[in-house]
CSV table of C-alpha atoms and ligand atoms in Angstrom, one decimal:
chain,number,residue,atom,x,y,z
N,1,UNK,CA,58.2,61.9,39.1
N,2,UNK,CA,60.1,62.5,42.3
N,3,UNK,CA,60.5,59.2,44.2
N,4,UNK,CA,62.1,58.5,47.5
N,5,UNK,CA,63.0,54.9,48.5
N,6,UNK,CA,63.4,54.2,52.2
N,7,UNK,CA,65.8,51.3,52.7
N,8,UNK,CA,68.4,50.4,50.1
N,9,UNK,CA,68.5,46.7,50.7
N,10,UNK,CA,67.8,44.2,48.1
N,11,UNK,CA,64.2,45.3,47.2
N,12,UNK,CA,64.8,49.0,47.7
N,13,UNK,CA,67.9,49.1,45.5
N,14,UNK,CA,66.4,47.1,42.7
N,15,UNK,CA,63.1,49.1,42.8
N,16,UNK,CA,64.9,52.4,43.0
N,17,UNK,CA,67.4,51.6,40.2
N,18,UNK,CA,64.6,50.4,37.9
N,19,UNK,CA,62.4,53.4,38.6
N,20,UNK,CA,65.4,55.6,37.7
N,21,UNK,CA,65.9,53.6,34.5
N,22,UNK,CA,62.3,54.3,33.4
N,23,UNK,CA,62.9,58.1,33.9
N,24,UNK,CA,62.0,59.0,37.5
N,25,UNK,CA,64.1,61.0,39.8
N,26,UNK,CA,65.0,58.7,42.6
N,27,UNK,CA,66.5,59.3,46.0
N,28,UNK,CA,67.5,56.3,48.0
N,29,UNK,CA,67.7,56.6,51.8
N,30,UNK,CA,69.9,54.2,53.8
N,31,UNK,CA,70.5,54.3,57.6
N,32,UNK,CA,73.6,52.1,57.7
N,33,UNK,CA,76.5,54.6,57.3
N,34,UNK,CA,78.8,52.0,55.7
N,35,UNK,CA,76.2,51.2,53.0
N,36,UNK,CA,75.5,54.9,52.4
N,37,UNK,CA,79.3,55.4,51.8
N,38,UNK,CA,79.4,52.4,49.4
N,39,UNK,CA,76.4,53.7,47.5
N,40,UNK,CA,77.6,57.2,47.3
N,41,UNK,CA,81.0,55.9,46.1
N,42,UNK,CA,79.0,54.2,43.3
N,43,UNK,CA,79.4,50.6,44.5
N,44,UNK,CA,76.5,48.2,44.5
N,45,UNK,CA,76.5,46.4,48.0
N,46,UNK,CA,74.7,43.3,46.8
N,47,UNK,CA,75.3,40.7,44.1
N,48,UNK,CA,72.5,40.7,41.6
N,49,UNK,CA,73.0,40.2,37.9
N,50,UNK,CA,72.8,43.5,35.9
N,51,UNK,CA,72.1,45.6,38.9
N,52,UNK,CA,75.6,47.2,39.4
N,53,UNK,CA,75.8,48.3,35.8
N,54,UNK,CA,72.3,49.8,35.8
N,55,UNK,CA,72.8,51.5,39.2
N,56,UNK,CA,76.1,53.0,38.2
N,57,UNK,CA,74.7,54.3,34.9
N,58,UNK,CA,71.8,56.1,36.6
N,59,UNK,CA,73.9,57.3,39.5
N,60,UNK,CA,76.4,58.8,37.1
N,61,UNK,CA,73.6,60.6,35.3
N,62,UNK,CA,72.2,62.0,38.6
N,63,UNK,CA,68.8,60.3,38.0
N,64,UNK,CA,69.6,58.1,41.1
N,65,UNK,CA,70.9,59.6,44.3
N,66,UNK,CA,71.7,58.3,47.8
N,67,UNK,CA,71.6,59.8,51.2
N,68,UNK,CA,71.4,59.0,54.9
N,69,UNK,CA,69.0,61.8,55.6
N,70,UNK,CA,65.3,60.9,55.6
N,71,UNK,CA,63.7,64.4,55.9
N,72,UNK,CA,65.9,65.8,53.2
N,73,UNK,CA,65.0,62.9,50.9
N,74,UNK,CA,61.3,63.0,51.6
N,75,UNK,CA,61.0,66.7,51.0
N,76,UNK,CA,59.3,67.3,47.6
N,77,UNK,CA,58.8,63.6,47.0
N,78,UNK,CA,55.5,62.7,45.3
N,79,UNK,CA,55.9,59.0,46.1
N,80,UNK,CA,57.8,57.5,49.1
N,81,UNK,CA,58.5,53.7,49.0
N,82,UNK,CA,59.0,51.8,52.3
N,83,UNK,CA,61.4,49.0,51.4
N,84,UNK,CA,62.7,48.0,54.8
N,85,UNK,CA,63.1,44.4,56.0
N,86,UNK,CA,60.3,42.5,57.8
N,87,UNK,CA,62.4,39.5,59.0
N,88,UNK,CA,60.9,36.6,60.9
N,89,UNK,CA,61.2,36.6,64.7
N,90,UNK,CA,62.3,33.4,66.4
N,91,UNK,CA,58.7,32.3,66.8
N,92,UNK,CA,58.0,32.8,63.1
N,93,UNK,CA,55.9,36.0,63.5
N,94,UNK,CA,56.9,39.1,61.5
N,95,UNK,CA,59.3,41.6,63.0
N,96,UNK,CA,57.7,45.0,62.2
N,97,UNK,CA,60.2,47.2,64.1
N,98,UNK,CA,62.1,48.4,61.0
N,99,UNK,CA,58.8,49.2,59.2
N,100,UNK,CA,57.5,51.0,62.3
N,101,UNK,CA,60.7,53.1,62.5
N,102,UNK,CA,60.6,53.9,58.8
N,103,UNK,CA,56.9,54.9,59.0
N,104,UNK,CA,57.6,57.1,62.0
N,105,UNK,CA,60.6,58.8,60.2
N,106,UNK,CA,58.6,59.4,57.1
N,107,UNK,CA,55.7,60.7,59.2
N,108,UNK,CA,57.9,63.3,60.9
N,109,UNK,CA,59.3,64.4,57.5
N,110,UNK,CA,55.8,64.6,56.0
N,111,UNK,CA,54.4,66.5,59.1
N,112,UNK,CA,57.2,69.1,58.7
N,113,UNK,CA,56.0,69.8,55.1
N,114,UNK,CA,52.7,71.4,56.1
N,115,UNK,CA,49.0,70.8,55.0
N,116,UNK,CA,49.6,71.5,51.3
N,117,UNK,CA,52.0,68.7,50.8
N,118,UNK,CA,50.7,65.7,48.9
N,119,UNK,CA,52.4,62.3,49.0
N,120,UNK,CA,51.7,58.7,48.3
N,121,UNK,CA,53.4,56.3,50.6
N,122,UNK,CA,54.0,52.9,49.1
N,123,UNK,CA,54.6,49.8,51.3
N,124,UNK,CA,56.7,47.4,49.4
N,125,UNK,CA,57.9,45.4,52.4
N,126,UNK,CA,56.0,42.1,52.9
N,127,UNK,CA,53.6,42.8,55.8
N,128,UNK,CA,50.7,40.9,57.5
N,129,UNK,CA,47.2,41.7,56.5
N,130,UNK,CA,45.9,44.9,58.1
N,131,UNK,CA,49.3,46.7,58.3
N,132,UNK,CA,48.7,49.2,55.5
N,133,UNK,CA,45.3,50.2,56.9
N,134,UNK,CA,46.8,50.7,60.4
N,135,UNK,CA,49.7,52.7,58.9
N,136,UNK,CA,47.2,54.9,57.0
N,137,UNK,CA,45.2,55.7,60.1
N,138,UNK,CA,48.3,56.2,62.2
N,139,UNK,CA,49.8,58.7,59.7
N,140,UNK,CA,46.5,60.5,59.4
N,141,UNK,CA,46.5,61.1,63.1
N,142,UNK,CA,50.0,62.6,63.0
N,143,UNK,CA,49.7,65.0,60.1
N,144,UNK,CA,47.3,67.1,58.2
N,145,UNK,CA,49.3,66.6,55.0
N,146,UNK,CA,47.4,65.1,52.1
N,147,UNK,CA,48.7,61.6,52.1
N,148,UNK,CA,47.7,58.2,50.8
N,149,UNK,CA,49.0,54.8,51.6
N,150,UNK,CA,49.2,51.9,49.1
N,151,UNK,CA,50.4,48.4,49.3
N,152,UNK,CA,52.6,47.3,46.4
N,153,UNK,CA,54.0,43.8,47.0
N,154,UNK,CA,57.1,42.8,45.2
N,155,UNK,CA,57.5,39.6,43.1
N,156,UNK,CA,61.2,39.8,42.4
N,157,UNK,CA,63.3,36.7,42.3
N,158,UNK,CA,66.9,36.8,43.3
N,159,UNK,CA,69.1,36.3,40.3
N,160,UNK,CA,66.5,37.9,37.9
N,161,UNK,CA,65.3,40.8,40.0
N,162,UNK,CA,66.1,43.5,37.5
N,163,UNK,CA,64.3,41.7,34.7
N,164,UNK,CA,61.4,40.9,37.0
N,165,UNK,CA,61.1,44.5,38.0
N,166,UNK,CA,61.4,45.9,34.4
N,167,UNK,CA,59.1,43.2,32.9
N,168,UNK,CA,56.6,42.4,35.6
N,169,UNK,CA,53.9,39.8,35.0
N,170,UNK,CA,51.6,42.0,37.0
N,171,UNK,CA,51.7,45.1,39.3
N,172,UNK,CA,49.5,44.8,42.4
N,173,UNK,CA,48.3,47.9,44.1
N,174,UNK,CA,46.2,47.8,47.3
N,175,UNK,CA,44.5,50.8,48.7
N,176,UNK,CA,41.3,52.8,49.0
N,177,UNK,CA,41.9,55.9,47.0
N,178,UNK,CA,41.4,56.2,43.2
N,179,UNK,CA,43.7,59.2,43.3
N,180,UNK,CA,46.5,57.0,44.7
N,181,UNK,CA,45.7,54.3,42.2
N,182,UNK,CA,46.1,56.9,39.4
N,183,UNK,CA,49.4,58.1,40.8
N,184,UNK,CA,50.8,54.5,40.8
N,185,UNK,CA,49.5,53.9,37.3
N,186,UNK,CA,51.4,57.0,36.2
N,187,UNK,CA,54.5,55.9,38.0
N,188,UNK,CA,54.5,52.5,36.5
N,189,UNK,CA,53.3,53.5,33.0
N,190,UNK,CA,56.4,52.4,31.0
N,191,UNK,CA,56.1,49.0,32.6
N,192,UNK,CA,52.4,48.3,32.0
N,193,UNK,CA,52.3,46.3,28.8
N,194,UNK,CA,48.7,45.1,29.2
N,195,UNK,CA,46.2,47.1,31.1
N,196,UNK,CA,44.8,44.0,32.9
N,197,UNK,CA,48.3,43.4,34.4
N,198,UNK,CA,47.9,46.6,36.5
N,199,UNK,CA,45.6,45.4,39.3
N,200,UNK,CA,44.0,47.4,42.0
N,201,UNK,CA,42.3,45.9,45.1
N,202,UNK,CA,41.9,46.7,48.8
N,203,UNK,CA,44.9,46.8,51.2
N,204,UNK,CA,44.3,43.4,52.7
N,205,UNK,CA,43.9,41.6,49.4
N,206,UNK,CA,47.2,43.0,48.1
N,207,UNK,CA,48.9,42.1,51.4
N,208,UNK,CA,47.6,38.5,51.3
N,209,UNK,CA,48.3,38.2,47.5
N,210,UNK,CA,52.0,38.4,48.3
N,211,UNK,CA,51.9,35.6,50.9
N,212,UNK,CA,49.5,33.6,48.8
N,213,UNK,CA,51.9,33.8,45.8
N,214,UNK,CA,54.9,32.6,47.7
N,215,UNK,CA,52.9,29.9,49.5
N,216,UNK,CA,51.4,28.7,46.2
N,217,UNK,CA,54.9,28.4,44.6
N,218,UNK,CA,56.3,26.7,47.7
N,219,UNK,CA,53.3,24.4,47.7
N,220,UNK,CA,54.0,23.3,44.1
N,221,UNK,CA,57.7,22.5,45.1
N,222,UNK,CA,56.7,20.6,48.2
N,223,UNK,CA,54.0,18.7,46.3
N,224,UNK,CA,56.7,17.5,43.8
N,225,UNK,CA,59.1,16.8,46.6
N,226,UNK,CA,56.5,14.5,48.2
N,227,UNK,CA,56.1,12.8,44.8
N,228,UNK,CA,59.8,11.9,44.8
N,229,UNK,CA,59.1,9.4,47.5
N,230,UNK,CA,56.5,7.6,45.4
N,231,UNK,CA,58.7,7.9,42.4
N,232,UNK,CA,61.6,6.2,44.2
N,233,UNK,CA,59.4,3.5,45.6
N,234,UNK,CA,57.6,2.7,42.3
N,235,UNK,CA,60.4,3.4,39.9
N,236,UNK,CA,58.8,6.5,38.3
N,237,UNK,CA,60.6,9.6,37.1
N,238,UNK,CA,59.5,12.9,38.7
N,239,UNK,CA,60.8,14.8,35.7
N,240,UNK,CA,58.5,12.9,33.4
N,241,UNK,CA,55.6,13.6,35.8
N,242,UNK,CA,56.6,17.3,35.8
N,243,UNK,CA,56.3,17.4,32.0
N,244,UNK,CA,53.2,15.3,32.1
N,245,UNK,CA,51.3,17.6,34.4
N,246,UNK,CA,53.1,20.9,33.5
N,247,UNK,CA,51.8,20.7,29.9
N,248,UNK,CA,48.3,20.9,31.2
N,249,UNK,CA,47.6,24.6,30.7
N,250,UNK,CA,45.6,24.7,34.0
N,251,UNK,CA,48.7,23.6,35.8
N,252,UNK,CA,51.7,25.0,33.9
N,253,UNK,CA,55.4,23.9,34.1
N,254,UNK,CA,56.9,26.5,36.5
N,255,UNK,CA,58.1,25.7,40.0
N,256,UNK,CA,57.5,22.0,39.8
N,257,UNK,CA,61.2,21.0,40.0
N,258,UNK,CA,61.7,18.5,42.8
N,259,UNK,CA,64.9,18.6,44.8
N,260,UNK,CA,66.4,18.8,48.3
N,261,UNK,CA,64.0,21.5,49.4
N,262,UNK,CA,63.4,25.2,48.8
N,263,UNK,CA,65.3,28.0,50.6
N,264,UNK,CA,66.0,31.7,50.5
N,265,UNK,CA,64.9,34.7,52.4
N,266,UNK,CA,61.3,34.6,51.1
N,267,UNK,CA,59.5,31.2,50.8
N,268,UNK,CA,60.4,29.9,54.3
N,269,UNK,CA,59.7,33.2,55.9
N,270,UNK,CA,56.4,33.9,54.1
N,271,UNK,CA,55.0,30.4,54.4
N,272,UNK,CA,55.8,30.5,58.2
N,273,UNK,CA,54.2,34.0,58.4
N,274,UNK,CA,51.0,32.7,56.6
N,275,UNK,CA,50.7,30.0,59.2
N,276,UNK,CA,51.0,32.7,62.0
N,277,UNK,CA,48.5,35.0,60.2
N,278,UNK,CA,46.1,32.0,60.1
N,279,UNK,CA,46.7,31.2,63.8
N,280,UNK,CA,46.1,34.8,64.7
N,281,UNK,CA,42.5,34.4,63.6
N,282,UNK,CA,42.1,31.0,65.3
N,283,UNK,CA,42.6,29.0,62.1
N,284,UNK,CA,45.0,26.1,62.0
N,285,UNK,CA,46.2,26.2,58.4
N,286,UNK,CA,46.9,22.5,57.8
N,287,UNK,CA,47.9,23.1,54.1
N,288,UNK,CA,50.5,25.6,55.0
N,289,UNK,CA,51.8,23.4,57.8
N,290,UNK,CA,52.2,20.6,55.3
N,291,UNK,CA,54.2,22.7,52.9
N,292,UNK,CA,56.7,23.5,55.7
N,293,UNK,CA,56.9,20.0,57.1
N,294,UNK,CA,57.6,18.4,53.7
N,295,UNK,CA,60.3,21.0,53.1
N,296,UNK,CA,62.0,20.2,56.4
N,297,UNK,CA,61.7,16.5,55.9
N,298,UNK,CA,63.2,16.6,52.4
N,299,UNK,CA,66.6,17.7,53.6
N,300,UNK,CA,66.7,15.0,56.2
N,301,UNK,CA,65.6,12.4,53.7
N,302,UNK,CA,68.4,13.5,51.4
N,303,UNK,CA,71.0,12.7,54.1
N,304,UNK,CA,69.2,9.4,55.0
N,305,UNK,CA,69.4,8.4,51.3
N,306,UNK,CA,73.2,9.1,51.3
N,307,UNK,CA,73.6,6.8,54.3
N,308,UNK,CA,71.3,4.1,52.9
N,309,UNK,CA,72.9,4.0,49.4
N,310,UNK,CA,76.5,4.0,50.8
N,311,UNK,CA,75.3,1.1,52.8
N,312,UNK,CA,76.7,2.0,56.2
N,313,UNK,CA,76.6,4.7,58.7
N,314,UNK,CA,78.5,7.7,57.4
N,315,UNK,CA,80.7,8.4,60.4
N,316,UNK,CA,84.1,9.2,59.0
N,317,UNK,CA,83.0,9.2,55.4
N,318,UNK,CA,84.1,12.2,53.3
N,319,UNK,CA,81.2,14.0,51.7
N,320,UNK,CA,81.9,16.7,49.1
N,321,UNK,CA,79.1,19.3,49.0
N,322,UNK,CA,78.8,21.1,45.7
N,323,UNK,CA,76.7,24.2,46.0
N,324,UNK,CA,75.9,26.2,49.2
N,325,UNK,CA,73.7,29.1,47.9
N,326,UNK,CA,69.9,28.6,48.2
N,327,UNK,CA,69.8,28.7,44.4
N,328,UNK,CA,72.1,29.5,41.5
N,329,UNK,CA,73.3,33.0,40.6
N,330,UNK,CA,73.3,34.3,44.1
N,331,UNK,CA,75.7,34.3,47.1
N,332,UNK,CA,72.7,34.2,49.5
N,333,UNK,CA,72.6,31.3,51.9
N,334,UNK,CA,69.6,32.3,53.9
N,335,UNK,CA,67.6,29.1,54.7
N,336,UNK,CA,69.6,27.4,52.1
N,337,UNK,CA,69.1,23.6,52.1
N,338,UNK,CA,72.9,23.3,52.4
N,339,UNK,CA,72.7,24.6,56.0
N,340,UNK,CA,70.5,21.7,57.2
N,341,UNK,CA,72.2,19.1,55.0
N,342,UNK,CA,75.7,20.0,56.3
N,343,UNK,CA,74.3,20.1,59.9
N,344,UNK,CA,72.9,16.6,59.5
N,345,UNK,CA,76.1,15.3,58.0
N,346,UNK,CA,78.2,16.8,60.8
N,347,UNK,CA,75.8,15.4,63.4
N,348,UNK,CA,76.4,12.0,61.9
N,349,UNK,CA,80.2,12.7,62.1
N,350,UNK,CA,80.8,12.7,58.4
N,351,UNK,CA,83.8,14.7,57.2
N,352,UNK,CA,82.4,17.6,55.1
N,353,UNK,CA,84.2,19.3,52.3
N,354,UNK,CA,82.4,22.1,50.5
N,355,UNK,CA,82.6,24.5,47.5
N,356,UNK,CA,80.4,27.2,45.9
N,357,UNK,CA,81.3,29.7,43.2
N,358,UNK,CA,79.7,32.6,45.1
N,359,UNK,CA,78.4,31.7,48.5
N,360,UNK,CA,81.5,30.1,50.2
N,361,UNK,CA,82.5,33.2,52.2
N,362,UNK,CA,78.9,33.5,53.7
N,363,UNK,CA,78.9,29.8,54.6
N,364,UNK,CA,82.3,30.0,56.2
N,365,UNK,CA,80.8,32.4,58.8
N,366,UNK,CA,78.4,29.6,59.8
N,367,UNK,CA,80.5,26.5,59.8
N,368,UNK,CA,84.0,27.9,60.2
N,369,UNK,CA,86.6,25.1,60.5
N,370,UNK,CA,84.0,22.4,60.9
N,371,UNK,CA,84.1,22.1,57.1
N,372,UNK,CA,87.0,21.8,54.7
N,373,UNK,CA,86.5,24.7,52.1
N,374,UNK,CA,87.6,23.9,48.6
N,375,UNK,CA,88.1,26.4,45.7
N,376,UNK,CA,86.3,24.3,43.1
N,377,UNK,CA,84.2,21.1,42.6
N,378,UNK,CA,87.2,19.1,41.3
N,379,UNK,CA,89.3,19.7,44.3
N,380,UNK,CA,86.3,19.2,46.6
N,381,UNK,CA,85.5,15.8,45.2
N,382,UNK,CA,89.1,14.5,45.3
N,383,UNK,CA,89.3,11.6,47.9
N,384,UNK,CA,85.6,11.9,48.7
N,385,UNK,CA,83.2,8.9,49.3
N,386,UNK,CA,80.3,10.8,47.7
N,387,UNK,CA,79.3,14.1,46.2
N,388,UNK,CA,76.2,15.8,47.5
N,389,UNK,CA,75.0,18.4,44.9
N,390,UNK,CA,72.8,21.0,46.5
N,391,UNK,CA,72.7,24.1,44.2
N,392,UNK,CA,71.9,24.0,40.5
N,393,UNK,CA,74.9,26.0,39.3
N,394,UNK,CA,74.9,25.5,35.5
N,395,UNK,CA,78.7,25.0,35.5
N,396,UNK,CA,78.3,21.8,37.6
N,397,UNK,CA,76.7,20.1,34.5
N,398,UNK,CA,79.8,20.4,32.4
N,399,UNK,CA,82.6,19.3,34.8
N,400,UNK,CA,85.3,16.9,33.8
N,401,UNK,CA,83.4,14.0,35.3
N,402,UNK,CA,85.7,11.2,34.2
N,403,UNK,CA,88.7,13.0,35.8
N,404,UNK,CA,86.6,13.6,38.9
N,405,UNK,CA,85.5,9.9,39.1
N,406,UNK,CA,89.2,8.9,39.0
N,407,UNK,CA,90.1,11.0,42.0
N,408,UNK,CA,87.2,10.0,44.3
N,409,UNK,CA,87.4,7.3,46.8
N,410,UNK,CA,83.9,6.2,45.5
N,411,UNK,CA,82.5,7.8,42.4
N,412,UNK,CA,79.0,8.5,43.7
N,413,UNK,CA,76.9,11.6,43.2
N,414,UNK,CA,73.7,12.4,45.1
N,415,UNK,CA,72.0,15.1,42.9
N,416,UNK,CA,69.8,17.2,45.2
N,417,UNK,CA,68.7,19.3,42.2
N,418,UNK,CA,68.3,16.8,39.4
N,419,UNK,CA,70.5,18.9,37.2
N,420,UNK,CA,73.1,16.4,36.0
N,421,UNK,CA,72.7,14.3,32.9
N,422,UNK,CA,72.1,10.6,33.5
N,423,UNK,CA,73.9,9.5,30.3
N,424,UNK,CA,77.0,11.5,31.2
N,425,UNK,CA,77.0,9.9,34.7
N,426,UNK,CA,76.7,6.4,33.2
N,427,UNK,CA,79.4,7.0,30.6
N,428,UNK,CA,81.8,8.5,33.2
N,429,UNK,CA,81.4,5.6,35.6
N,430,UNK,CA,79.4,7.2,38.4
N,431,UNK,CA,76.9,5.8,40.7
N,432,UNK,CA,74.2,8.5,40.3
N,433,UNK,CA,71.3,9.1,42.7
N,434,UNK,CA,68.9,12.0,41.7
N,435,UNK,CA,65.7,12.8,43.6
N,436,UNK,CA,62.7,10.8,42.4
N,437,UNK,CA,64.4,9.7,39.3
N,438,UNK,CA,65.9,6.3,38.4
N,439,UNK,CA,69.4,6.0,39.6
N,440,UNK,CA,72.5,5.0,37.6
N,441,UNK,CA,74.0,2.0,39.4
N,442,UNK,CA,77.2,1.0,37.6
N,443,UNK,CA,78.3,-2.5,38.5
N,444,UNK,CA,81.3,-1.0,40.2
N,445,UNK,CA,81.5,-2.0,43.9
N,446,UNK,CA,81.8,0.7,46.6
N,447,UNK,CA,85.1,0.6,48.4
N,448,UNK,CA,85.2,0.2,52.1
N,449,UNK,CA,85.1,3.2,54.3
N,450,UNK,CA,88.2,5.2,54.7
Q,1,UGA,C1,60.7,34.1,45.5
Q,1,UGA,C2,59.6,34.3,44.5
Q,1,UGA,O1,59.9,33.5,43.4
Q,1,UGA,C3,59.5,35.8,44.0
Q,1,UGA,O2,58.4,35.9,43.2
Q,1,UGA,C4,59.3,36.6,45.3
Q,1,UGA,O3,59.2,38.0,44.9
Q,1,UGA,C5,60.5,36.4,46.2
Q,1,UGA,O4,60.5,35.1,46.6
Q,1,UGA,C6,60.2,37.3,47.4
Q,1,UGA,O5,59.2,37.1,48.2
Q,1,UGA,O6,60.9,38.3,47.6
Q,1,UGA,P1,63.4,33.9,45.4
Q,1,UGA,O7,63.4,33.6,46.9
Q,1,UGA,O8,64.4,34.9,44.9
Q,1,UGA,O9,62.0,34.4,44.9
Q,1,UGA,O10,63.8,32.5,44.7
Q,1,UGA,P2,63.0,31.4,43.8
Q,1,UGA,O11,63.6,31.5,42.4
Q,1,UGA,O12,61.5,31.6,43.9
Q,1,UGA,O13,63.5,30.1,44.5
Q,1,UGA,C7,63.2,29.8,45.9
Q,1,UGA,C8,63.6,28.4,46.2
Q,1,UGA,O14,62.8,27.4,45.6
Q,1,UGA,C9,65.1,28.1,45.8
Q,1,UGA,O15,65.7,27.4,46.9
Q,1,UGA,C10,64.9,27.2,44.6
Q,1,UGA,O16,66.0,26.3,44.4
Q,1,UGA,C11,63.6,26.5,44.9
Q,1,UGA,N1,62.9,26.0,43.8
Q,1,UGA,C12,62.4,26.8,42.8
Q,1,UGA,C13,62.7,24.6,43.6
Q,1,UGA,O17,63.1,23.8,44.5
Q,1,UGA,N2,62.0,24.1,42.6
Q,1,UGA,C14,61.5,24.9,41.6
Q,1,UGA,O18,60.8,24.4,40.6
Q,1,UGA,C15,61.7,26.3,41.7
């Protein structure tokens, strides 16, 4: 099928590349001239495992093309995806301006095609309930072309987006037209492994499914983060509790890992948007409010714990931050817990050193020379009074801990991701403080503050 993707950001590029990989002819439209140049030069503008290779393969074969011209790209398309950003405004409501502009551009291009033209417009951007319906009625007023609008929320995780796109748990399509549902079923045919995983529903249900999915996952994390407080107080292990409840098939094990809070461009934004969507109909969503408050508190608690365990105020103490990305396998720092943790540490006048295998350049833009930037965890920990581990990069589990302990002022690690092995910490002489798990407290005395 001939498919046009409006917006070659993260979602658009992954979706377009995967649709090309399953045999469709895909044209990606991008308005940012620098990004168009990059794409047409065959470079992938974002870091996502496996994407660059797949994109280059299908760009080279001609199956995937890029342009800056909307009307050219929409001409002859059977399906047009809207994949533009819907970022949060400062008050937490959704900024719809990019989607409105994309809708208008597509509308002009569609109107120019005449009444015989048939197209299905697919909204992939995350949008508040009611948006697709409004878009449909707006477009119908502008053109006599035979068009349909469907909502098709994305469930891609950064770091495994290509796999999530090519092997989806489910495909959700919201709309009102069986003809459009059929079109989408045809489009996704190679990806539908079980018929029941292709779900059709009305526009509003599909729109709210997206917010509900992210809020449910964030709720599970916040619930476990709240449990860490009880675990610390009563001497329980949150990992054992995770296994204990995750093995119940009604609960399941995913997204129950406690830590220093969730981040990223999706959970914080979508949970906040759900609160606003609730407020808009006069409903105070206490549950969603709690998910957010717990997440905000968790980062503060993490810094309070550093202070408490070091046994003094941390003014002048050197804290080595390992991990800046909001999760492993990405350079993305949006809403990363590291942002708040570093801010709190700086507010308390700690001396912050930091490292990350991918996200350091992005974080440098935020904290500039307020932080000492280090090329690797070993250099970062040297001379420090404590390490604060904030991203679960797998390479952090196999570091030369004995050597690191020897170079630190105090060999103490606060593990905000519960990803290090307690036995290794014990053997290598660390004081080790995970989240909601028993600590390793070697008899070794903390040195006085530098
Ligand atoms: C999330 C969802 O998982 C995707 O399904 C969704 O499509 C995407 O948002 C989106 O709306 O576009 P993503 O933000 O890439 O994907 O990252 P996740 O893997 O979900 O992790 C989010 C945050 O939760 C990270 O900070 C991670 O460290 C944290 N997390 C995750 C935990 O603290 N505990 C867990 O058990 C799992």
